[in-house]
Short mmCIF file of C-alpha atoms and ligand atoms in Angstrom, two decimals:
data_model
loop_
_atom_site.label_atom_id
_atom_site.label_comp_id
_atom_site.label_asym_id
_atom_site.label_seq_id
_atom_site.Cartn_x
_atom_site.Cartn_y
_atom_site.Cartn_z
CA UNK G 1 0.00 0.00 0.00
CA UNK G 2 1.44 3.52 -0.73
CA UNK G 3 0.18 6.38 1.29
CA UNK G 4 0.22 10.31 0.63
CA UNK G 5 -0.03 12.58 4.13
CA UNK G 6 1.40 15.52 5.57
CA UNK G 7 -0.97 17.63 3.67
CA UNK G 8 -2.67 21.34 4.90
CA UNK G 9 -5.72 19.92 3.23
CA UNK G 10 -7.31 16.87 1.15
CA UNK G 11 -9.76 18.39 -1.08
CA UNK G 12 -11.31 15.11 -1.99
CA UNK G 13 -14.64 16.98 -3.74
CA UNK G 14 -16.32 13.66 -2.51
CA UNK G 15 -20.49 13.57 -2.84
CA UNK G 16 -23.16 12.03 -5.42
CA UNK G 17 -22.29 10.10 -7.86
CA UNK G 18 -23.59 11.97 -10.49
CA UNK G 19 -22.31 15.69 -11.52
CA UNK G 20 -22.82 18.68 -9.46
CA UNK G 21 -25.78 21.09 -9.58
CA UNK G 22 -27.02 24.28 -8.06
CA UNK G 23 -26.03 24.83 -5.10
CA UNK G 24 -23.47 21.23 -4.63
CA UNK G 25 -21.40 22.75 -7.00
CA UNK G 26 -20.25 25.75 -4.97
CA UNK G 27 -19.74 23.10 -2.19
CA UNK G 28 -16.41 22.38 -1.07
CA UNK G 29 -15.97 18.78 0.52
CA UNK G 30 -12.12 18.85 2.27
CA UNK G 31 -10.03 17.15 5.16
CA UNK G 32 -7.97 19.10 6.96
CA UNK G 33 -4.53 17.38 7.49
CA UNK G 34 -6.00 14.16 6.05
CA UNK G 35 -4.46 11.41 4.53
CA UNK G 36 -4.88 8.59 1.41
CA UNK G 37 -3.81 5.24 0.75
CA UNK G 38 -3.47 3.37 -2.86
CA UNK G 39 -2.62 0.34 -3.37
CA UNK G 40 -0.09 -0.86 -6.22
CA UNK G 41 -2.91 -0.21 -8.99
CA UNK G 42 -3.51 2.92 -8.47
CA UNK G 43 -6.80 2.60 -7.01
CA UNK G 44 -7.68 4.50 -3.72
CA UNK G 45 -8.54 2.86 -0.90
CA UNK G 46 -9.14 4.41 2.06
CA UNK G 47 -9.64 8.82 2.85
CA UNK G 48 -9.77 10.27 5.80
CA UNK G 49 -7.90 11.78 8.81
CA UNK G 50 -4.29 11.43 8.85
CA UNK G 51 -4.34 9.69 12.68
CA UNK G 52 -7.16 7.19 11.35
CA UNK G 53 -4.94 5.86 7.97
CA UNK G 54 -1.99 6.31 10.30
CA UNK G 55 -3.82 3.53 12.61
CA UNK G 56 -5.06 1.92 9.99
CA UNK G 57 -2.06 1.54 7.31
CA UNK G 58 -1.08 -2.15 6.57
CA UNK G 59 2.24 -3.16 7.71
CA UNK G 60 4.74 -1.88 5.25
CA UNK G 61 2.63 1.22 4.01
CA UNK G 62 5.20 3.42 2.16
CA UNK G 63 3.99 6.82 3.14
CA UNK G 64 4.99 9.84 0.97
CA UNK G 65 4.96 13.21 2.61
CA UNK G 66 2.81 16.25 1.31
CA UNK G 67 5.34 19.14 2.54
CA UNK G 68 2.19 21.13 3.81
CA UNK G 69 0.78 21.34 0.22
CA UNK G 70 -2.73 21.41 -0.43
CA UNK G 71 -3.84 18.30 -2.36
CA UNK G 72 -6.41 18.42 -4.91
CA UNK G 73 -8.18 15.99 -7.99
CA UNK G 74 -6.26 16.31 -11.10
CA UNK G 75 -8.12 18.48 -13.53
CA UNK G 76 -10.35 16.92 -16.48
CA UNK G 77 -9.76 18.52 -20.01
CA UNK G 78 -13.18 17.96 -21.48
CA UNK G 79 -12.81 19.62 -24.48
CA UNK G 80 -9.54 20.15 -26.43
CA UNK G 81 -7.38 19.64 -29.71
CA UNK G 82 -4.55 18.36 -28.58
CA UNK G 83 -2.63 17.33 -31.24
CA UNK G 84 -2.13 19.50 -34.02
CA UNK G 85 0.91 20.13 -36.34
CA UNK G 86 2.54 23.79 -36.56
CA UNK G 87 0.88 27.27 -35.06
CA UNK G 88 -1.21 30.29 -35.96
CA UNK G 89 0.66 32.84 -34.39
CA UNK G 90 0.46 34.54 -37.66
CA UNK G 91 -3.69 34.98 -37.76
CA UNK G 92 -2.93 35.69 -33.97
CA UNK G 93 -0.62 38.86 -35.13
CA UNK G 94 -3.63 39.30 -38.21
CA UNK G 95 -6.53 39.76 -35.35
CA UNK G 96 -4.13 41.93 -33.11
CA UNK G 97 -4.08 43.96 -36.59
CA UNK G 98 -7.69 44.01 -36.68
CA UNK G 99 -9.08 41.26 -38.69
CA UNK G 100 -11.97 38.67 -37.26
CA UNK G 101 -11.46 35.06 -36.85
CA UNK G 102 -14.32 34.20 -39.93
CA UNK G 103 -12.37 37.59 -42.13
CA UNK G 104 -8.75 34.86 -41.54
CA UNK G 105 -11.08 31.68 -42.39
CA UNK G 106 -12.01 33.18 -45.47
CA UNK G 107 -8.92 34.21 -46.88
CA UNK G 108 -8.02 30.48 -46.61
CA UNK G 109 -6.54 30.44 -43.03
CA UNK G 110 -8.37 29.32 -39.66
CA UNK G 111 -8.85 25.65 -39.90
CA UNK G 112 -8.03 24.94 -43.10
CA UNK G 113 -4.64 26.44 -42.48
CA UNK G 114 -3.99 23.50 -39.56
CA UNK G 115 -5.36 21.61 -41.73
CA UNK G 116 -2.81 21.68 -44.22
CA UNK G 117 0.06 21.09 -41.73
CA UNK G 118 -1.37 18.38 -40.56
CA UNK G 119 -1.68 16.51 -43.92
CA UNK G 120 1.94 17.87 -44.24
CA UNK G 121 3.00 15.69 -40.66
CA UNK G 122 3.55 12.35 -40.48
CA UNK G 123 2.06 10.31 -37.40
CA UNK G 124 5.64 10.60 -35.21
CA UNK G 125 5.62 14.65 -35.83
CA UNK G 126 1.96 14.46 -34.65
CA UNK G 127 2.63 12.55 -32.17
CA UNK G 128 6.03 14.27 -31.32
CA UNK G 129 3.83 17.73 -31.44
CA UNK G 130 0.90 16.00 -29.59
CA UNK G 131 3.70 14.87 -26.72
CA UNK G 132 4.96 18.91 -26.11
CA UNK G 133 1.29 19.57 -25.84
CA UNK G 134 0.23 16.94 -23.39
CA UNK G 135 3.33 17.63 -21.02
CA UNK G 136 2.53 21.78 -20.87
CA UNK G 137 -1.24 20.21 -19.77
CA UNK G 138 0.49 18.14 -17.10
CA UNK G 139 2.29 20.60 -15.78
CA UNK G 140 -0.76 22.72 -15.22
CA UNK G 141 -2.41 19.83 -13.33
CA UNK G 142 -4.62 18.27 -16.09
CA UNK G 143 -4.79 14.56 -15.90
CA UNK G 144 -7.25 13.71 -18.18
CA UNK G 145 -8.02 15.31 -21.57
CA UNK G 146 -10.29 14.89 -24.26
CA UNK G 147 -8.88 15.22 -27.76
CA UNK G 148 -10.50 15.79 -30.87
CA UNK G 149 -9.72 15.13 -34.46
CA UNK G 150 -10.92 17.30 -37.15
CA UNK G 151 -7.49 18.63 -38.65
CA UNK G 152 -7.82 15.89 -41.11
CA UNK G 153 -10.76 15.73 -42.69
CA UNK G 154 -9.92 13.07 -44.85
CA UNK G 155 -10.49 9.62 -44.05
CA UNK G 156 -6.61 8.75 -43.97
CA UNK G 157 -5.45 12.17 -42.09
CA UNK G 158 -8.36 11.85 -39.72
CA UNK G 159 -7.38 8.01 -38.91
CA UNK G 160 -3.76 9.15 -38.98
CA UNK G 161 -4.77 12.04 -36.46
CA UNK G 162 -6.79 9.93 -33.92
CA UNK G 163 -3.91 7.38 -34.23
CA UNK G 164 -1.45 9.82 -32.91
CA UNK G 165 -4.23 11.21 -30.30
CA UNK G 166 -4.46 7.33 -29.17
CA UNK G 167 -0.36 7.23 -29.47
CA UNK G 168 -0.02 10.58 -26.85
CA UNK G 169 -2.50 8.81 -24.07
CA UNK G 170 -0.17 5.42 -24.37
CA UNK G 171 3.19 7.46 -24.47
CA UNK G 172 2.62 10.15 -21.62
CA UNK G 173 1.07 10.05 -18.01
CA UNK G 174 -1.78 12.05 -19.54
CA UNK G 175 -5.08 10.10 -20.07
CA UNK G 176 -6.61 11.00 -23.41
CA UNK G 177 -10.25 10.18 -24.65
CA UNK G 178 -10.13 10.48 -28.15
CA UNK G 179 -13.07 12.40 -30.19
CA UNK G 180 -13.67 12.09 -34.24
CA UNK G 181 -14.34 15.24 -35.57
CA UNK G 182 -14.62 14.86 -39.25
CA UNK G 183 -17.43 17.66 -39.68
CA UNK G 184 -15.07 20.17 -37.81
CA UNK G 185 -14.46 22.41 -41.44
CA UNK G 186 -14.78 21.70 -45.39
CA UNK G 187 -11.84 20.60 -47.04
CA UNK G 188 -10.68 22.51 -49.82
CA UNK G 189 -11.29 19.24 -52.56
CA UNK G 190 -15.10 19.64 -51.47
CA UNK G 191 -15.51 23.60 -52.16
CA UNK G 192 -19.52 23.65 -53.29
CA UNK G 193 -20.09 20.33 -52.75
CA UNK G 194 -20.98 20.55 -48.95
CA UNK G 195 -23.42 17.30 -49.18
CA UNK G 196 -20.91 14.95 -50.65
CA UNK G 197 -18.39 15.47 -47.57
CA UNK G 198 -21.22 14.69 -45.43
CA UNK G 199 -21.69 11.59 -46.88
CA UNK G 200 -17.94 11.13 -46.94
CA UNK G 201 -17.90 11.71 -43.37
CA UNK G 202 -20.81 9.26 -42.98
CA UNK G 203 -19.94 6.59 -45.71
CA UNK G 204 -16.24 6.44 -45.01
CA UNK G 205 -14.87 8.06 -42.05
CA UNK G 206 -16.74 6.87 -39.07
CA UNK G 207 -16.58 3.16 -40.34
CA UNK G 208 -12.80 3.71 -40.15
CA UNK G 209 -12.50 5.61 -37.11
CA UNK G 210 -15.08 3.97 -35.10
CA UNK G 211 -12.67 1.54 -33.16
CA UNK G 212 -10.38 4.69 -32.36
CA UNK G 213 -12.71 6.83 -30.67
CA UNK G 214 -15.36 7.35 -27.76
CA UNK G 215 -17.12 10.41 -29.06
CA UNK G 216 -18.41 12.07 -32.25
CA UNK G 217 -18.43 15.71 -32.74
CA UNK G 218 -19.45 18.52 -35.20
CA UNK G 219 -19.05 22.36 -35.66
CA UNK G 220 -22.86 23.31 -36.07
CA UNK G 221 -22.33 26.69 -37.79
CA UNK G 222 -23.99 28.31 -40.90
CA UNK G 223 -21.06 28.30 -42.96
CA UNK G 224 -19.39 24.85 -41.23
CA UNK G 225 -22.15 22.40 -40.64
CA UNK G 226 -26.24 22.43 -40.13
CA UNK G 227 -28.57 20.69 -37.96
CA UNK G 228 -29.70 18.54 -40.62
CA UNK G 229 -25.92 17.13 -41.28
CA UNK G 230 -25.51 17.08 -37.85
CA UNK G 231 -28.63 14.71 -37.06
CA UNK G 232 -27.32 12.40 -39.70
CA UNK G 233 -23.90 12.33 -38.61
CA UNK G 234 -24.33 11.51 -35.10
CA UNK G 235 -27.24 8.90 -35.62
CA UNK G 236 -24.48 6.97 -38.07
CA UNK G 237 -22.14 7.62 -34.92
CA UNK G 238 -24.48 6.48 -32.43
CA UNK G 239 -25.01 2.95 -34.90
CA UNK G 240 -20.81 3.35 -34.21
CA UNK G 241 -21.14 3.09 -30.74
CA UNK G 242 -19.76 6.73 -30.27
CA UNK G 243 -20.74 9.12 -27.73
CA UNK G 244 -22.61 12.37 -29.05
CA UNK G 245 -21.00 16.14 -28.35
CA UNK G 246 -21.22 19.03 -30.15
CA UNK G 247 -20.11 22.63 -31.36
CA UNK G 248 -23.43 24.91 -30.78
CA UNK G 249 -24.03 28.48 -30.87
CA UNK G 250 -20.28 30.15 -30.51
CA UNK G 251 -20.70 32.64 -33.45
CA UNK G 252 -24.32 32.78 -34.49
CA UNK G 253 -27.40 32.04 -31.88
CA UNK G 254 -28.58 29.03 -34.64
CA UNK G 255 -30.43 26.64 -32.40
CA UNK G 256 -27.44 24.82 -31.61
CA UNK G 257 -28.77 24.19 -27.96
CA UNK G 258 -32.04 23.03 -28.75
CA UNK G 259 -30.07 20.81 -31.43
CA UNK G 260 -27.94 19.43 -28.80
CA UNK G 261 -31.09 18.90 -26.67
CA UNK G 262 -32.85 17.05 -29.83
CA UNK G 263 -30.25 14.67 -30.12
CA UNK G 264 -29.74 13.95 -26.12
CA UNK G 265 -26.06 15.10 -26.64
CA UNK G 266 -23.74 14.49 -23.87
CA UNK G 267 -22.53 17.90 -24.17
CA UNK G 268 -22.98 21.17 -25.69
CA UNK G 269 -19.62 22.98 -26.42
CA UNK G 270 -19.56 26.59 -26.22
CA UNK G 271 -22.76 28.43 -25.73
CA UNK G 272 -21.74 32.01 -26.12
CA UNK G 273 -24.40 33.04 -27.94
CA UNK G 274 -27.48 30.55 -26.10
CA UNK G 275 -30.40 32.67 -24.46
CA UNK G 276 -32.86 31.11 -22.18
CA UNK G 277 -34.81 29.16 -24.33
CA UNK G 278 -31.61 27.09 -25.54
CA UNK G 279 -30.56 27.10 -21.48
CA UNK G 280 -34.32 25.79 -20.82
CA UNK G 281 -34.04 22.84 -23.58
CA UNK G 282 -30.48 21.84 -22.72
CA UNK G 283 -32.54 21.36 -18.87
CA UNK G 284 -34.77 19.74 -20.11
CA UNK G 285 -32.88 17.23 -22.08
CA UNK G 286 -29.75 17.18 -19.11
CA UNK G 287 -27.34 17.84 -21.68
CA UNK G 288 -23.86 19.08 -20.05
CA UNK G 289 -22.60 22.74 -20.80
CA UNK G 290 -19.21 22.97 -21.91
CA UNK G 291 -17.97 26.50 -21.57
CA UNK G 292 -14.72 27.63 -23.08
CA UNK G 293 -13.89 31.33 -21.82
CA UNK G 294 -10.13 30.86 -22.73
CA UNK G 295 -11.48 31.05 -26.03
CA UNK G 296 -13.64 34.36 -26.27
CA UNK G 297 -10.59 35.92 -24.54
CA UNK G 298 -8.18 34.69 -26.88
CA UNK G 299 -10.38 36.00 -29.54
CA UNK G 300 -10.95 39.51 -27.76
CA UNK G 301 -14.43 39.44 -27.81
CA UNK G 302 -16.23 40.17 -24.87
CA UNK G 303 -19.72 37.86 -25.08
CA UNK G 304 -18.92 34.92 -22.64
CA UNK G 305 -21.20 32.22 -22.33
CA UNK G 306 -24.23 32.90 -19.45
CA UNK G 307 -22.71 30.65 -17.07
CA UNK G 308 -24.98 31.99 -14.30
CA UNK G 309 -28.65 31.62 -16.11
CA UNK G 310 -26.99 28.06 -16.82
CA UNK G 311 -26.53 27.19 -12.90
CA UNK G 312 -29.48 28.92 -12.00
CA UNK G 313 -31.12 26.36 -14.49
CA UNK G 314 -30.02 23.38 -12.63
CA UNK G 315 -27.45 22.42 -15.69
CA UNK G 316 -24.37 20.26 -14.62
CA UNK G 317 -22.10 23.19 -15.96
CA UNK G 318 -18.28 22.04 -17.47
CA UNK G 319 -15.06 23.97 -18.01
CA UNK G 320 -12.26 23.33 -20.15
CA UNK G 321 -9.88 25.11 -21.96
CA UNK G 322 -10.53 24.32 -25.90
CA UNK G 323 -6.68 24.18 -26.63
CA UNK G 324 -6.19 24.50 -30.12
CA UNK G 325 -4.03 27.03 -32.16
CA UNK G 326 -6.53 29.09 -33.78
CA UNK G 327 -8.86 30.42 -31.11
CA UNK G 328 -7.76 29.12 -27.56
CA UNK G 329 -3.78 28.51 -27.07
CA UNK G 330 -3.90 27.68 -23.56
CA UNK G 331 -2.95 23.94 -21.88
CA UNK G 332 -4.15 25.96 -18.57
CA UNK G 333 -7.38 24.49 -17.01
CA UNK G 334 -6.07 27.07 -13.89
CA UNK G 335 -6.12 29.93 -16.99
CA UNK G 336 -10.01 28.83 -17.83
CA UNK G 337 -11.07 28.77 -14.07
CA UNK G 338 -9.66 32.20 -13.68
CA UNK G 339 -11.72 33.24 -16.74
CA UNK G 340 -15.09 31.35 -15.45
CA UNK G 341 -14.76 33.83 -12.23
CA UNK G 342 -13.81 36.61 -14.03
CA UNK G 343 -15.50 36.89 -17.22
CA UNK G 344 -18.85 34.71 -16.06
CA UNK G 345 -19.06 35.22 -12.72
CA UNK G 346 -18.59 31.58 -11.27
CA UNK G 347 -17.43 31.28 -7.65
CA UNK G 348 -13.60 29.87 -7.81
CA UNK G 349 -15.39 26.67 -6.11
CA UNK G 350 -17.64 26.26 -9.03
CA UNK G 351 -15.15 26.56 -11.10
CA UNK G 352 -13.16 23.77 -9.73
CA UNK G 353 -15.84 21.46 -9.14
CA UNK G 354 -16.87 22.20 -13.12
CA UNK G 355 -13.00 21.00 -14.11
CA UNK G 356 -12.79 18.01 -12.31
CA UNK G 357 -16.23 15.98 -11.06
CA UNK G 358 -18.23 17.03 -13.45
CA UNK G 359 -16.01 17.34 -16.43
CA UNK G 360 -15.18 13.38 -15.74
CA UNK G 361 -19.22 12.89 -15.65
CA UNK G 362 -19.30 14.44 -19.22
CA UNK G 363 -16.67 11.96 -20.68
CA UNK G 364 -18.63 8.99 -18.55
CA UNK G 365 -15.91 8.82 -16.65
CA UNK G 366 -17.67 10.11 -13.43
CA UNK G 367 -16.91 6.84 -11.79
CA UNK G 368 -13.58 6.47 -11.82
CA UNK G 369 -11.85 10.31 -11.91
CA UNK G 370 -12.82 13.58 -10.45
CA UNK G 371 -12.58 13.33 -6.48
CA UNK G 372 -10.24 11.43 -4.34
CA UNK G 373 -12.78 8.80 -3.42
CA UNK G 374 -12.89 4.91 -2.40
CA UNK G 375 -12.40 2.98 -5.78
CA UNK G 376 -11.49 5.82 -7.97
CA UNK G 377 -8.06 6.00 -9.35
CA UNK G 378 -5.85 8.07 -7.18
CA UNK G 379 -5.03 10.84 -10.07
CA UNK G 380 -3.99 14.11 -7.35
CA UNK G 381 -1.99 17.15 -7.78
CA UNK G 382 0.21 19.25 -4.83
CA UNK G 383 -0.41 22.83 -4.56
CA UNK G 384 2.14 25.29 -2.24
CA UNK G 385 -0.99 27.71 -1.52
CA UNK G 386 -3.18 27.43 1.70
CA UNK G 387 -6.33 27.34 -0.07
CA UNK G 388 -7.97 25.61 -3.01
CA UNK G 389 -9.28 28.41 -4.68
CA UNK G 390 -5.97 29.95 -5.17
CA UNK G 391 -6.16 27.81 -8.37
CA UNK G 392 -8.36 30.53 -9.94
CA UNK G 393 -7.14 33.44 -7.71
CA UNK G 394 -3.67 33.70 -9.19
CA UNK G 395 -3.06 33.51 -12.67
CA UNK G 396 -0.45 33.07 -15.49
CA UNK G 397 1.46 30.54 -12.64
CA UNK G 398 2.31 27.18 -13.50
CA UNK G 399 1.44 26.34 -9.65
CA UNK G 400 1.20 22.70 -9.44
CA UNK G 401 4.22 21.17 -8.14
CA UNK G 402 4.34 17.37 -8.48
CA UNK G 403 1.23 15.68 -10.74
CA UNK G 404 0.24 12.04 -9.46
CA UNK G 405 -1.16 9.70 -12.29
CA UNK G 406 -2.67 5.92 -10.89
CA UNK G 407 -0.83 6.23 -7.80
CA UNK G 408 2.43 7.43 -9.23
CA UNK G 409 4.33 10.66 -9.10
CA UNK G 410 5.10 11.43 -13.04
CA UNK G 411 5.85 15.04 -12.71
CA UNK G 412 7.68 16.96 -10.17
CA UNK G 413 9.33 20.76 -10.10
CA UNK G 414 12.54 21.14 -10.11
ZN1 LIG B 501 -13.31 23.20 -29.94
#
């Protein structure tokens, strides 16, 4: 048995098995000085007070010591592109200039620009580029992190793509749930002929992706995808066996929620523009709200998702970052907290709890990650800060100092 003490404070976020809502998720569930023991698997076996697992310890426990740090959950990822080949720091300089994100994806950048690099990159250089990215999330405390496809969108550069997303969970401490997101752009080859990549996406890519992924996703945009591809594509991902999330309502308010709603979606991804009916049907339908604020910041806009009309409608709310290097270059789930308080007016607590428990609900993965609890998989970080919600209070400060994955320290500051 291996056991972690010494701590200022467990934050074990234990409760319900089921995501936080209302008023749980501004609810706090710690141990002062307490204590954990894992066995050799990873798996946690016993919380509580540090005297009680002191008493309690098998023979031979190896006990590792906290330093006073506060101990927390590693952070869930829910929504990210993790593995992409090159940068946009040029359309980054182009916005600072004055243009608009859909002004750059006309002129043949945006998407289409990663897009090209990708097809460019063989599976090591995504996977080499896919590595960098997954170590800056560790080192932020993310231990778990969704990754999409969708840089592809051709049935070989989208297997290739997934393949390498697969390739970065195996190779690195970080846990990776891959997502196939053929319908993420249209490829240049398919310029007017919108229907036949549908069917290509349909037809061909899902039959060949299937085994590599849990989730299907789309962009549901006017000038990307509509609701009618999008019902098509995730009922031939549902005969797949794929999980159903989805792009809704980031630049135009185009009934993305009530889509999402339709179609029982696990999630609903962005949300910026949603009003109360979509909040009302996404309710209704208990679909999880994924908000990205690092996303309208990196953009400079100013319309953040209505995080607040969200909680106040009883919906399991989710934070994540959307890494990707058009319109959110952050690994930092810390970065994305900070935002939720500042820019949307969610309690650092909230903002926590919608990282960790109930971003591992929205990847079904609820039961397993997202508190230090009996039988999950002990997956913790150590903070040097006195309180929890220092996470969101300080920013631009790689705080974390060692990342535990399964029981096993794989990251420590030097
Ligand atoms: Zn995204």
């Amino acid at each position: 048995m291996i056991g972690v003490r010494g701590c200022r404070t467990l934050v074990t976020l234990a409760g319900p098995a089921r995501p936080r809502v209302g008023p749980e998720l501004d609810t706090l569930a710690a141990i002062d000085d307490g204590a954990m023991l894992f066995d050799g698997s990873g798996t946690i076996r016993e919380v509580g007070d540090r005297s009680h697992l002191e008493a309690i310890a098998p023979a031979g426990t190896v006990w590792h010591d906290a330093g006073g740090a506060v101990i927390c959950p590693g952070f869930v990822d829910a929504h990210t592109h993790l593995v992409f080949a090159g940068n946009r720091a040029n359309e980054f300089d182009m916005r600072c200039r004055g243009a608009s994100y859909s002004e750059i994806a006309a002129g043949g950048g945006g998407i289409r620009s990663t897009m090209r690099a990708v097809r460019d990159a063989t599976e090591e250089e995504l996977l080499a580029a896919g590595t960098r990215h997954a170590w800056w999330m560790l080192r932020n405390g993310t231990t778990t992190a969704e990754a999409k496809s969708g840089y592809g969108l051709s049935v070989a550069d989208e297997v290739k793509l997934l393949r390498a997303i697969r390739r970065v969970g195996e190779d690195t401490p970080l846990d990776v749930v891959p997502t196939f997101l053929g319908a993420h752009a249209l490829p240049p080859e398919f310029d007017d002929r919108r229907e036949a990549y549908v069917e290509l996406v349909i037809d061909a890519m899902l039959p060949a992706v299937a085994g590599l992924a849990a989730f299907a996703d789309a962009f549901v945009e006017p000038k990307y995808f509509d609701a009618d591809a999008a019902r098509r594509i995730m009922a031939a991902a549902r005969k797949h066996g794929l999980g159903v999330r989805l792009h809704v309502d980031q630049l135009t308010r185009s009934g993305g929620a009530e889509l999402a709603a339709e179609l029982e979606a696990k999630t609903a991804d962005h949300l910026e523009q949603t009003d109360a009916d979509g909040i009302a049907a996404l309710a209704r339908a208990e679909v999880q709200p994924v908000l990205l604020p690092a996303s309208v910041y990196a953009l400079g806009l100013a319309k953040y998702p209505d995080a607040r009309a969200m909680i106040a409608a009883g919906l399991a709310v989710v934070v994540a970052t959307d890494f990707n290097p058009g319109s959110s270059p952050t690994p930092s789930l810390p970065m994305a907290m900070s935002l939720a308080c500042t820019q949307m007016r969610m309690t650092s607590v909230e903002a926590i709890l919608a990282s960790t428990v109930n971003a591992a609900y929205s990847l079904d993965l609820g039961d397993r990650i997202g508190s230090l609890e009996v039988g999950k998989r002990a997956d913790f970080l150590l903070l040097p800060v006195e309180d929890v919600r220092e996470v969101a209070y300080w920013f631009g400060v790689e705080l974390v100092t060692e990342v535990w994955k399964a029981g096993q320290c794989v990251f420590r500051r030097g």
